[in-house]
Amino acid sequence: MRTVLVLMDTLRREALSCYNPETIVKTPNIDAFAKEATVFDRHWIGSAPCMPARRDILTGRLNFLERSWGPIEPFDITLPKVLRDHDVYTHITTDHCHYMRTGGEGYLQQFNTWDYHRGQEGDPWISRIDEPDNMPETFYGRVRRQYQLNRTQWPNEEDMPSPKTFASACEWLEDNKGDDDFFLMVEAFDPHEPFDVPDKYMDLYGGNTGLDRDYYEIPQYKRVSEAGVPESAVDYVQRRYAALVTMTDHWFGTLINKLKELDMYEDTMVVMTTDHGYFLGERDYLGKNYMHLYNELAHLPLIIKFPHGERAGEHVQQITQNIDMMPTILDFMGIEIPDSVQGVSLKPLAQDPQAKTKDYAIFGYHGMAVNLSDGHHTYLRAPKPENQPCYEYTAFPTTIRRVLGVECPEKIEMGRYFKRTQYPLFRIPITKPGIIDQSDEPLKEVLETKLFDICADYGQTKNLAGVDSELEARYIELLSQALDAYDAPQEQKERLGIQ
């Protein structure tokens, strides 16, 4: 059997018409795909942001309860490794630059072969000592010198990294069109910022008018009111995001068309999803990582064309997460699912609309709030003000662009802490969550526990925590059970004040 998994970084659910008929974003190829596939309406984030989400996908386990952003661990049982052990060929093509940075070790090497397309974000690619001559004089947000150098290398749309990723996938399919039993992962960094997009796509959304400065492609991860960004600039960056989604949709369409052209589409499982959402001014927020995992970040798109088009055009209401991708793919391949996997196979849903998945989704950033949704309510449990005790467990103590524990080596312990492995691990005390440790007040946006009825209040505007004590007690108990079910380190309950 053949499987193609398409991961688009930062794809907001509400941008897609199959979820939001009111959207202004033009995605004709995803729209057409959704009609031929099955749309999952209650798909939730697991671990956030980028690399934790990828470890979720590749291991079928939640990363965030044990550690923050980091590499594949030596004891991880990964989807591509299991497939390779069963003679299923695995390949990934990507422009996701974090695989090449400190904290992204070991992911690509799980595959038989991998292809990387350079230049996104701050990828240290084009080497020039002198300042680039394309630096804007006035701008909102941030400008990356390295990115300005990199972007000189793509004079045409097809030269840009995400288009090259999709084109590379099409070439790989062409080269292997007579073969079966493969897993192809197509991972586009777009529509992640920088929201760099050719003018022809901006023209669909009012062009480049309305901005009183030269540049706004990389929002600061701040409240709008703190970033000094006017309403006109927020409107502009929203249109840039929409334009980039449309460009990404175009290249997704080339991949689907290639599968059809090669007569491989009908009997291939095609999965399309993302890692997390993004704030573009909603709730006064820009970016991600520092705020609660509201629906804008946590409620994700998932669209699956099952191998023979089962349940095409239908919507699924069962709860799902990206940790379900590994068991689903293995199940369809007829391969036994490892005991370490926490996700559930979605294969039964291909035949039975009433098939059970799970009662809730648990999700979060390491060292911040721990969250749970059963599809009716979402509970965002804040940590205690001191956020202690808090540890990262790892055999490879790297995280995003740095090494863990250098400020407290004398406090690092080592032992065998996990039931699933005898591999010795570092237990590193953490005083600031790794993903936002550059902030002097890293937890200021998540120190209030929140509980929302997302059926009656999808916009999450009415906090029921502290108001409906009986309802909150139910979710405290459910969260406590979930922490046990997902093998969370015991100090997580103490850190959250729910012992």
Short mmCIF file of C-alpha atoms in Angstrom, two decimals:
data_model
loop_
_atom_site.label_atom_id
_atom_site.label_comp_id
_atom_site.label_asym_id
_atom_site.label_seq_id
_atom_site.Cartn_x
_atom_site.Cartn_y
_atom_site.Cartn_z
CA MET A 1 0.00 0.00 0.00
CA ARG A 2 1.05 3.58 -0.67
CA THR A 3 0.67 6.49 1.74
CA VAL A 4 1.36 10.18 1.11
CA LEU A 5 1.34 12.42 4.21
CA VAL A 6 1.24 16.16 3.45
CA LEU A 7 2.12 18.43 6.36
CA MET A 8 1.68 22.18 5.82
CA ASP A 9 3.11 24.23 8.67
CA THR A 10 0.80 26.81 10.36
CA LEU A 11 -2.30 26.03 8.28
CA ARG A 12 -5.23 27.65 10.08
CA ARG A 13 -8.38 25.55 10.09
CA GLU A 14 -10.68 28.54 9.55
CA ALA A 15 -8.85 29.40 6.31
CA LEU A 16 -10.37 26.34 4.60
CA SER A 17 -13.89 26.40 3.18
CA CYS A 18 -14.55 22.77 4.16
CA TYR A 19 -14.43 24.01 7.76
CA ASN A 20 -15.42 27.64 7.35
CA PRO A 21 -17.75 28.49 4.45
CA GLU A 22 -17.25 32.20 5.28
CA THR A 23 -13.51 32.18 4.60
CA ILE A 24 -12.08 34.65 2.10
CA VAL A 25 -9.08 32.40 1.44
CA LYS A 26 -9.04 30.80 -2.00
CA THR A 27 -8.02 27.13 -1.82
CA PRO A 28 -9.61 25.44 -4.86
CA ASN A 29 -7.33 22.41 -4.73
CA ILE A 30 -7.87 21.65 -1.04
CA ASP A 31 -11.61 22.28 -1.59
CA ALA A 32 -11.69 19.70 -4.38
CA PHE A 33 -9.59 17.25 -2.37
CA ALA A 34 -11.95 17.57 0.62
CA LYS A 35 -14.87 16.49 -1.58
CA GLU A 36 -12.97 13.36 -2.59
CA ALA A 37 -11.76 12.67 0.95
CA THR A 38 -13.00 12.58 4.54
CA VAL A 39 -12.93 15.73 6.67
CA PHE A 40 -12.27 15.38 10.41
CA ASP A 41 -14.12 18.05 12.36
CA ARG A 42 -12.70 17.39 15.84
CA HIS A 43 -8.99 17.16 15.17
CA TRP A 44 -6.85 18.61 17.95
CA ILE A 45 -3.26 19.58 18.42
CA GLY A 46 -1.02 17.43 20.60
CA SER A 47 2.41 18.86 21.39
CA ALA A 48 3.33 22.37 20.29
CA PRO A 49 4.99 23.94 18.42
CA CYS A 50 6.93 22.66 15.38
CA MET A 51 9.39 19.96 16.45
CA PRO A 52 7.27 18.63 19.34
CA ALA A 53 4.42 18.22 16.85
CA ARG A 54 6.67 16.26 14.51
CA ARG A 55 7.82 13.94 17.27
CA ASP A 56 4.12 13.31 17.99
CA ILE A 57 3.55 12.33 14.37
CA LEU A 58 6.61 10.13 13.99
CA THR A 59 6.30 8.29 17.34
CA GLY A 60 2.53 8.23 17.92
CA ARG A 61 3.17 9.62 21.42
CA LEU A 62 2.73 13.00 23.11
CA ASN A 63 6.04 14.80 23.45
CA PHE A 64 4.99 17.77 25.59
CA LEU A 65 4.40 15.93 28.87
CA GLU A 66 8.04 14.83 29.03
CA ARG A 67 10.10 17.48 27.31
CA SER A 68 10.01 20.55 25.08
CA TRP A 69 11.36 21.07 21.56
CA GLY A 70 14.02 18.49 20.89
CA PRO A 71 15.43 15.63 18.83
CA ILE A 72 14.32 12.09 18.21
CA GLU A 73 15.38 10.14 21.29
CA PRO A 74 17.46 6.95 21.00
CA PHE A 75 14.63 4.89 22.49
CA ASP A 76 11.93 6.30 20.19
CA ILE A 77 10.10 3.80 18.00
CA THR A 78 9.27 5.80 14.89
CA LEU A 79 6.84 5.31 12.05
CA PRO A 80 9.44 5.37 9.26
CA LYS A 81 11.73 2.98 11.16
CA VAL A 82 8.91 0.47 11.71
CA LEU A 83 7.92 0.74 8.05
CA ARG A 84 11.51 0.19 6.94
CA ASP A 85 11.73 -2.88 9.15
CA HIS A 86 8.76 -4.24 7.19
CA ASP A 87 10.25 -3.47 3.76
CA VAL A 88 8.14 -0.35 3.16
CA TYR A 89 10.24 2.34 1.49
CA THR A 90 10.16 5.73 3.23
CA HIS A 91 11.07 9.15 1.84
CA ILE A 92 10.61 12.72 3.06
CA THR A 93 10.95 15.92 1.07
CA THR A 94 10.85 19.13 3.06
CA ASP A 95 11.88 22.75 3.39
CA HIS A 96 11.33 22.76 7.15
CA CYS A 97 14.56 24.41 8.29
CA HIS A 98 14.28 23.32 11.94
CA TYR A 99 15.40 19.81 11.04
CA MET A 100 18.83 21.29 10.35
CA ARG A 101 19.12 23.29 13.56
CA THR A 102 20.20 22.38 17.05
CA GLY A 103 17.21 20.61 18.58
CA GLY A 104 16.10 18.99 15.33
CA GLU A 105 18.47 16.05 15.25
CA GLY A 106 17.55 12.58 14.10
CA TYR A 107 14.22 13.11 12.33
CA LEU A 108 15.26 12.97 8.68
CA GLN A 109 17.58 10.05 9.35
CA GLN A 110 14.59 7.85 10.24
CA PHE A 111 13.75 7.67 6.52
CA ASN A 112 15.41 5.62 3.78
CA THR A 113 16.08 8.84 1.89
CA TRP A 114 15.41 12.52 2.41
CA ASP A 115 15.44 15.70 0.38
CA TYR A 116 15.85 19.19 1.86
CA HIS A 117 15.19 22.50 0.10
CA ARG A 118 17.05 25.40 1.63
CA GLY A 119 16.35 28.98 2.50
CA GLN A 120 13.34 29.25 4.81
CA GLU A 121 13.28 31.60 7.77
CA GLY A 122 16.83 31.96 9.21
CA ASP A 123 18.39 28.98 7.41
CA PRO A 124 22.14 29.84 7.36
CA TRP A 125 22.46 29.23 3.65
CA ILE A 126 23.63 32.17 1.55
CA SER A 127 26.94 33.36 2.97
CA ARG A 128 27.72 37.06 2.57
CA ILE A 129 29.73 39.16 4.98
CA ASP A 130 28.38 42.46 3.70
CA GLU A 131 24.84 43.57 4.45
CA PRO A 132 22.27 42.49 1.84
CA ASP A 133 21.08 45.25 -0.45
CA ASN A 134 17.41 44.28 -0.09
CA MET A 135 16.91 45.19 3.57
CA PRO A 136 13.75 47.33 3.95
CA GLU A 137 14.23 50.76 5.45
CA THR A 138 10.91 50.79 7.28
CA PHE A 139 8.98 47.80 8.55
CA TYR A 140 6.66 46.32 11.14
CA GLY A 141 7.54 43.19 13.06
CA ARG A 142 10.93 41.69 12.33
CA VAL A 143 13.31 41.44 9.40
CA ARG A 144 15.80 38.59 9.19
CA ARG A 145 19.07 39.51 7.55
CA GLN A 146 19.73 35.87 6.64
CA TYR A 147 16.34 35.46 5.05
CA GLN A 148 16.86 38.58 2.96
CA LEU A 149 20.06 36.98 1.64
CA ASN A 150 18.34 33.64 1.02
CA ARG A 151 15.42 35.10 -0.91
CA THR A 152 17.77 36.48 -3.55
CA GLN A 153 18.08 32.89 -4.78
CA TRP A 154 14.47 32.49 -5.93
CA PRO A 155 13.68 34.96 -8.71
CA ASN A 156 10.67 32.84 -9.70
CA GLU A 157 7.90 31.18 -7.71
CA GLU A 158 9.07 27.70 -8.64
CA ASP A 159 12.47 28.49 -7.10
CA MET A 160 10.98 29.10 -3.65
CA PRO A 161 11.49 26.36 -1.03
CA SER A 162 7.90 25.12 -0.54
CA PRO A 163 7.14 25.00 -4.29
CA LYS A 164 10.42 23.10 -4.71
CA THR A 165 9.29 20.69 -1.99
CA PHE A 166 6.06 19.86 -3.83
CA ALA A 167 7.89 19.69 -7.18
CA SER A 168 10.42 17.31 -5.63
CA ALA A 169 7.57 15.09 -4.41
CA CYS A 170 6.14 15.00 -7.94
CA GLU A 171 9.55 14.02 -9.33
CA TRP A 172 9.88 11.29 -6.71
CA LEU A 173 6.48 9.88 -7.66
CA GLU A 174 7.44 9.96 -11.33
CA ASP A 175 10.67 8.11 -10.57
CA ASN A 176 8.83 5.46 -8.51
CA LYS A 177 5.54 5.25 -10.35
CA GLY A 178 5.68 1.48 -10.82
CA ASP A 179 6.18 0.73 -7.15
CA ASP A 180 3.93 0.00 -4.20
CA ASP A 181 4.50 -0.19 -0.45
CA PHE A 182 5.96 3.23 0.20
CA PHE A 183 5.46 6.12 2.61
CA LEU A 184 6.08 9.58 1.19
CA MET A 185 6.06 12.54 3.57
CA VAL A 186 5.71 15.92 1.84
CA GLU A 187 6.35 18.68 4.33
CA ALA A 188 5.98 22.31 3.29
CA PHE A 189 7.13 25.06 5.65
CA ASP A 190 4.56 27.38 4.09
CA PRO A 191 2.24 28.95 5.12
CA HIS A 192 4.54 29.59 8.13
CA GLU A 193 6.01 33.06 8.36
CA PRO A 194 7.80 34.85 6.69
CA PHE A 195 4.65 35.45 4.66
CA ASP A 196 6.72 35.80 1.52
CA VAL A 197 4.56 35.42 -1.57
CA PRO A 198 4.61 36.56 -5.22
CA ASP A 199 2.53 39.62 -6.05
CA LYS A 200 0.12 37.64 -8.24
CA TYR A 201 -1.28 35.98 -5.12
CA MET A 202 -1.44 39.24 -3.20
CA ASP A 203 -3.42 40.68 -6.10
CA LEU A 204 -6.22 38.24 -5.17
CA TYR A 205 -6.50 39.96 -1.80
CA GLY A 206 -6.22 43.66 -2.58
CA GLY A 207 -2.58 43.79 -3.59
CA ASN A 208 0.18 45.38 -1.54
CA THR A 209 -1.79 48.52 -0.72
CA GLY A 210 -2.69 49.67 2.78
CA LEU A 211 0.71 49.38 4.46
CA ASP A 212 2.46 52.59 5.46
CA ARG A 213 5.88 50.92 5.65
CA ASP A 214 8.04 48.96 3.24
CA TYR A 215 7.71 45.53 4.80
CA TYR A 216 5.58 43.38 7.09
CA GLU A 217 6.09 39.63 6.65
CA ILE A 218 7.23 38.45 10.09
CA PRO A 219 4.97 39.45 13.00
CA GLN A 220 6.47 39.73 16.45
CA TYR A 221 5.14 37.19 18.93
CA LYS A 222 3.41 39.84 21.01
CA ARG A 223 0.04 41.30 21.70
CA VAL A 224 -1.02 43.69 18.95
CA SER A 225 -1.36 46.42 21.57
CA GLU A 226 2.22 45.83 22.75
CA ALA A 227 3.76 45.50 19.30
CA GLY A 228 2.65 48.96 18.17
CA VAL A 229 1.00 47.59 15.04
CA PRO A 230 -1.91 49.60 13.60
CA GLU A 231 -5.13 48.03 12.37
CA SER A 232 -4.11 48.61 8.75
CA ALA A 233 -0.94 46.55 9.24
CA VAL A 234 -2.90 43.72 10.88
CA ASP A 235 -5.22 43.71 7.87
CA TYR A 236 -2.20 43.67 5.56
CA VAL A 237 -0.49 40.71 7.25
CA GLN A 238 -3.79 38.80 7.29
CA ARG A 239 -3.96 39.27 3.53
CA ARG A 240 -0.36 38.15 3.15
CA TYR A 241 -1.15 34.99 5.08
CA ALA A 242 -4.21 34.34 2.91
CA ALA A 243 -2.09 34.83 -0.22
CA LEU A 244 0.53 32.37 1.03
CA VAL A 245 -2.14 29.77 1.79
CA THR A 246 -3.41 30.17 -1.76
CA MET A 247 0.08 29.68 -3.17
CA THR A 248 0.58 26.58 -1.02
CA ASP A 249 -2.80 25.29 -2.17
CA HIS A 250 -1.69 25.67 -5.79
CA TRP A 251 1.36 23.50 -5.23
CA PHE A 252 -0.65 20.96 -3.24
CA GLY A 253 -2.80 20.74 -6.36
CA THR A 254 0.23 19.87 -8.48
CA LEU A 255 0.91 16.91 -6.17
CA ILE A 256 -2.67 15.62 -6.36
CA ASN A 257 -2.67 16.07 -10.13
CA LYS A 258 0.59 14.12 -10.41
CA LEU A 259 -0.88 11.22 -8.42
CA LYS A 260 -3.88 11.20 -10.77
CA GLU A 261 -1.73 11.53 -13.88
CA LEU A 262 0.32 8.50 -12.81
CA ASP A 263 -2.85 6.51 -12.04
CA MET A 264 -1.76 6.26 -8.39
CA TYR A 265 -4.42 8.38 -6.72
CA GLU A 266 -7.32 5.98 -6.35
CA ASP A 267 -5.51 3.32 -4.32
CA THR A 268 -3.18 5.62 -2.33
CA MET A 269 -4.01 6.98 1.12
CA VAL A 270 -3.43 10.75 1.13
CA VAL A 271 -3.36 12.56 4.47
CA MET A 272 -3.29 16.35 4.73
CA THR A 273 -2.87 18.14 8.07
CA THR A 274 -0.79 20.71 9.97
CA ASP A 275 1.11 21.11 13.23
CA HIS A 276 -0.58 24.16 14.80
CA GLY A 277 -2.49 27.33 14.04
CA TYR A 278 -1.51 30.98 14.38
CA PHE A 279 -2.85 34.28 15.66
CA LEU A 280 -3.21 37.12 13.20
CA GLY A 281 -4.67 39.73 15.52
CA GLU A 282 -7.48 37.73 17.12
CA ARG A 283 -7.78 38.27 20.90
CA ASP A 284 -5.10 40.99 20.49
CA TYR A 285 -2.49 38.29 19.74
CA LEU A 286 0.13 37.88 17.03
CA GLY A 287 2.03 34.63 16.49
CA LYS A 288 2.01 31.63 18.83
CA ASN A 289 3.76 29.96 21.81
CA TYR A 290 3.23 32.47 24.62
CA MET A 291 -0.55 32.32 25.03
CA HIS A 292 -3.11 29.67 25.92
CA LEU A 293 -3.83 27.07 23.24
CA TYR A 294 -7.15 28.55 22.18
CA ASN A 295 -9.04 27.13 19.20
CA GLU A 296 -7.12 29.37 16.79
CA LEU A 297 -4.01 27.36 17.67
CA ALA A 298 -5.34 24.01 18.81
CA HIS A 299 -8.27 23.06 16.57
CA LEU A 300 -6.62 21.78 13.39
CA PRO A 301 -7.55 20.62 9.92
CA LEU A 302 -7.25 16.94 9.03
CA ILE A 303 -8.41 15.59 5.68
CA ILE A 304 -7.81 11.95 4.69
CA LYS A 305 -8.50 10.26 1.38
CA PHE A 306 -8.68 6.65 2.45
CA PRO A 307 -7.00 4.10 0.13
CA HIS A 308 -10.09 3.45 -1.99
CA GLY A 309 -12.02 6.64 -1.37
CA GLU A 310 -14.07 5.27 1.50
CA ARG A 311 -16.46 7.85 3.00
CA ALA A 312 -15.56 10.46 0.39
CA GLY A 313 -17.20 13.81 1.07
CA GLU A 314 -18.22 12.91 4.62
CA HIS A 315 -17.37 14.68 7.87
CA VAL A 316 -16.16 12.78 10.95
CA GLN A 317 -17.13 13.93 14.44
CA GLN A 318 -14.90 11.62 16.49
CA ILE A 319 -11.92 13.17 18.30
CA THR A 320 -8.54 12.73 16.63
CA GLN A 321 -4.96 13.99 16.99
CA ASN A 322 -1.73 13.72 15.01
CA ILE A 323 -0.50 10.94 17.33
CA ASP A 324 -3.12 8.87 15.50
CA MET A 325 -1.24 9.09 12.19
CA MET A 326 1.35 6.41 13.05
CA PRO A 327 -1.13 3.70 14.15
CA THR A 328 -3.48 4.52 11.27
CA ILE A 329 -0.78 4.12 8.62
CA LEU A 330 0.60 0.95 10.22
CA ASP A 331 -2.89 -0.52 10.50
CA PHE A 332 -3.60 0.08 6.81
CA MET A 333 -0.22 -1.45 5.98
CA GLY A 334 -1.09 -4.55 7.99
CA ILE A 335 1.77 -3.93 10.43
CA GLU A 336 1.44 -4.48 14.16
CA ILE A 337 1.23 -1.24 16.15
CA PRO A 338 4.01 -0.98 18.80
CA ASP A 339 2.97 -0.96 22.45
CA SER A 340 4.65 2.44 22.91
CA VAL A 341 2.09 4.16 20.65
CA GLN A 342 -0.52 6.28 22.45
CA GLY A 343 -2.58 7.19 19.39
CA VAL A 344 -5.39 5.11 17.94
CA SER A 345 -5.90 3.80 14.43
CA LEU A 346 -8.49 5.61 12.35
CA LYS A 347 -8.81 2.66 9.95
CA PRO A 348 -12.10 1.46 11.52
CA LEU A 349 -13.63 4.86 10.68
CA ALA A 350 -13.08 4.16 6.98
CA GLN A 351 -15.83 1.54 7.18
CA ASP A 352 -17.84 2.37 10.27
CA PRO A 353 -19.04 5.95 10.92
CA GLN A 354 -19.74 4.95 14.54
CA ALA A 355 -16.27 3.56 15.25
CA LYS A 356 -14.77 4.83 18.50
CA THR A 357 -11.53 6.79 18.65
CA LYS A 358 -10.97 8.46 22.04
CA ASP A 359 -12.98 10.33 24.65
CA TYR A 360 -10.78 13.42 24.76
CA ALA A 361 -7.64 15.06 23.43
CA ILE A 362 -4.89 16.25 25.77
CA PHE A 363 -2.46 18.86 24.47
CA GLY A 364 -0.01 21.61 25.37
CA TYR A 365 3.41 23.21 25.41
CA HIS A 366 5.92 21.69 27.78
CA GLY A 367 6.09 23.56 31.09
CA MET A 368 3.02 25.69 30.45
CA ALA A 369 -0.71 24.97 30.74
CA VAL A 370 -1.95 21.42 30.19
CA ASN A 371 -5.17 21.31 28.20
CA LEU A 372 -7.96 18.89 27.44
CA SER A 373 -10.98 18.84 25.17
CA ASP A 374 -13.75 16.26 24.87
CA GLY A 375 -15.35 18.09 21.95
CA HIS A 376 -17.92 19.71 24.24
CA HIS A 377 -15.73 21.65 26.64
CA THR A 378 -12.09 22.69 26.57
CA TYR A 379 -10.20 22.94 29.86
CA LEU A 380 -6.99 25.00 29.93
CA ARG A 381 -5.32 24.21 33.24
CA ALA A 382 -2.78 26.81 34.32
CA PRO A 383 0.25 25.81 36.38
CA LYS A 384 0.81 27.08 39.90
CA PRO A 385 2.42 30.56 39.89
CA GLU A 386 5.88 29.16 40.69
CA ASN A 387 5.45 26.53 37.93
CA GLN A 388 7.36 23.93 39.94
CA PRO A 389 8.45 21.18 39.98
CA CYS A 390 9.24 21.19 36.25
CA TYR A 391 11.72 18.92 34.46
CA GLU A 392 12.74 17.92 30.97
CA TYR A 393 13.58 14.26 30.41
CA THR A 394 15.96 13.48 27.59
CA ALA A 395 18.97 11.47 26.48
CA PHE A 396 19.98 14.25 24.06
CA PRO A 397 19.78 17.59 25.92
CA THR A 398 19.35 19.90 22.95
CA THR A 399 16.42 22.19 22.35
CA ILE A 400 15.62 24.98 19.90
CA ARG A 401 18.98 26.51 18.93
CA ARG A 402 20.71 25.68 22.24
CA VAL A 403 21.62 23.06 24.85
CA LEU A 404 19.52 22.39 27.95
CA GLY A 405 20.85 22.67 31.48
CA VAL A 406 23.97 24.78 30.92
CA GLU A 407 22.80 27.22 33.61
CA CYS A 408 22.36 24.50 36.26
CA PRO A 409 24.60 21.47 35.51
CA GLU A 410 25.01 20.73 39.21
CA LYS A 411 21.23 20.17 39.49
CA ILE A 412 20.92 17.72 36.59
CA GLU A 413 20.15 14.14 37.61
CA MET A 414 20.35 10.93 35.62
CA GLY A 415 18.26 7.82 35.96
CA ARG A 416 15.78 5.42 34.40
CA TYR A 417 12.55 7.36 34.65
CA PHE A 418 10.27 5.91 31.97
CA LYS A 419 8.51 2.56 32.07
CA ARG A 420 8.87 2.09 28.33
CA THR A 421 12.68 2.15 28.22
CA GLN A 422 15.73 1.29 30.30
CA TYR A 423 17.70 4.00 28.52
CA PRO A 424 19.20 6.37 31.12
CA LEU A 425 17.92 9.92 30.87
CA PHE A 426 18.91 13.35 32.03
CA ARG A 427 16.33 14.98 34.29
CA ILE A 428 16.93 18.70 33.88
CA PRO A 429 15.18 21.26 36.11
CA ILE A 430 13.44 24.03 34.18
CA THR A 431 12.61 27.47 35.54
CA LYS A 432 11.30 28.91 32.25
CA PRO A 433 9.47 26.99 29.51
CA GLY A 434 11.98 26.28 26.76
CA ILE A 435 9.91 27.68 23.91
CA ILE A 436 9.56 31.16 25.48
CA ASP A 437 12.53 31.34 27.83
CA GLN A 438 13.68 34.59 26.24
CA SER A 439 10.85 36.43 27.97
CA ASP A 440 11.13 37.97 31.44
CA GLU A 441 7.50 36.96 32.07
CA PRO A 442 7.14 33.75 30.08
CA LEU A 443 3.96 32.54 31.77
CA LYS A 444 2.05 35.80 32.11
CA GLU A 445 -0.54 34.85 29.45
CA VAL A 446 -1.31 31.37 30.82
CA LEU A 447 -1.54 31.89 34.58
CA GLU A 448 -5.35 31.84 34.58
CA THR A 449 -7.16 28.51 34.30
CA LYS A 450 -9.97 28.59 31.76
CA LEU A 451 -12.93 26.36 30.93
CA PHE A 452 -15.10 26.88 27.87
CA ASP A 453 -18.26 25.33 26.49
CA ILE A 454 -17.07 25.20 22.88
CA CYS A 455 -20.43 24.04 21.55
CA ALA A 456 -22.24 27.13 22.80
CA ASP A 457 -19.14 29.38 22.86
CA TYR A 458 -16.72 28.29 20.13
CA GLY A 459 -14.99 31.67 20.31
CA GLN A 460 -14.06 30.88 23.94
CA THR A 461 -15.18 34.20 25.37
CA LYS A 462 -16.99 33.06 28.55
CA ASN A 463 -14.68 31.48 31.13
CA LEU A 464 -16.52 28.96 33.31
CA ALA A 465 -13.55 28.17 35.56
CA GLY A 466 -14.26 29.44 39.03
CA VAL A 467 -17.91 29.95 38.07
CA ASP A 468 -19.28 26.44 37.62
CA SER A 469 -17.39 24.51 40.30
CA GLU A 470 -19.17 21.21 39.68
CA LEU A 471 -18.37 21.30 35.97
CA GLU A 472 -14.75 22.27 36.62
CA ALA A 473 -14.37 19.44 39.14
CA ARG A 474 -15.38 16.98 36.41
CA TYR A 475 -12.67 18.28 34.11
CA ILE A 476 -10.05 18.35 36.85
CA GLU A 477 -10.76 14.67 37.44
CA LEU A 478 -10.72 13.91 33.72
CA LEU A 479 -7.40 15.73 33.32
CA SER A 480 -5.94 13.80 36.26
CA GLN A 481 -7.01 10.53 34.63
CA ALA A 482 -5.57 11.66 31.29
CA LEU A 483 -2.18 12.45 32.83
CA ASP A 484 -2.05 8.91 34.19
CA ALA A 485 -3.26 7.38 30.93
CA TYR A 486 -0.59 9.21 28.93
CA ASP A 487 2.30 8.31 31.26
CA ALA A 488 2.93 11.90 32.38
CA PRO A 489 5.73 12.32 34.93
CA GLN A 490 4.11 12.41 38.36
CA GLU A 491 5.28 15.94 39.15
CA GLN A 492 3.03 17.28 36.41
CA LYS A 493 0.04 17.01 38.77
CA GLU A 494 1.91 18.84 41.49
CA ARG A 495 3.00 21.56 39.06
CA LEU A 496 -0.63 22.00 38.00
CA GLY A 497 -1.93 21.89 41.56
CA ILE A 498 -4.23 18.90 41.00
CA GLN A 499 -2.70 16.26 43.25
#
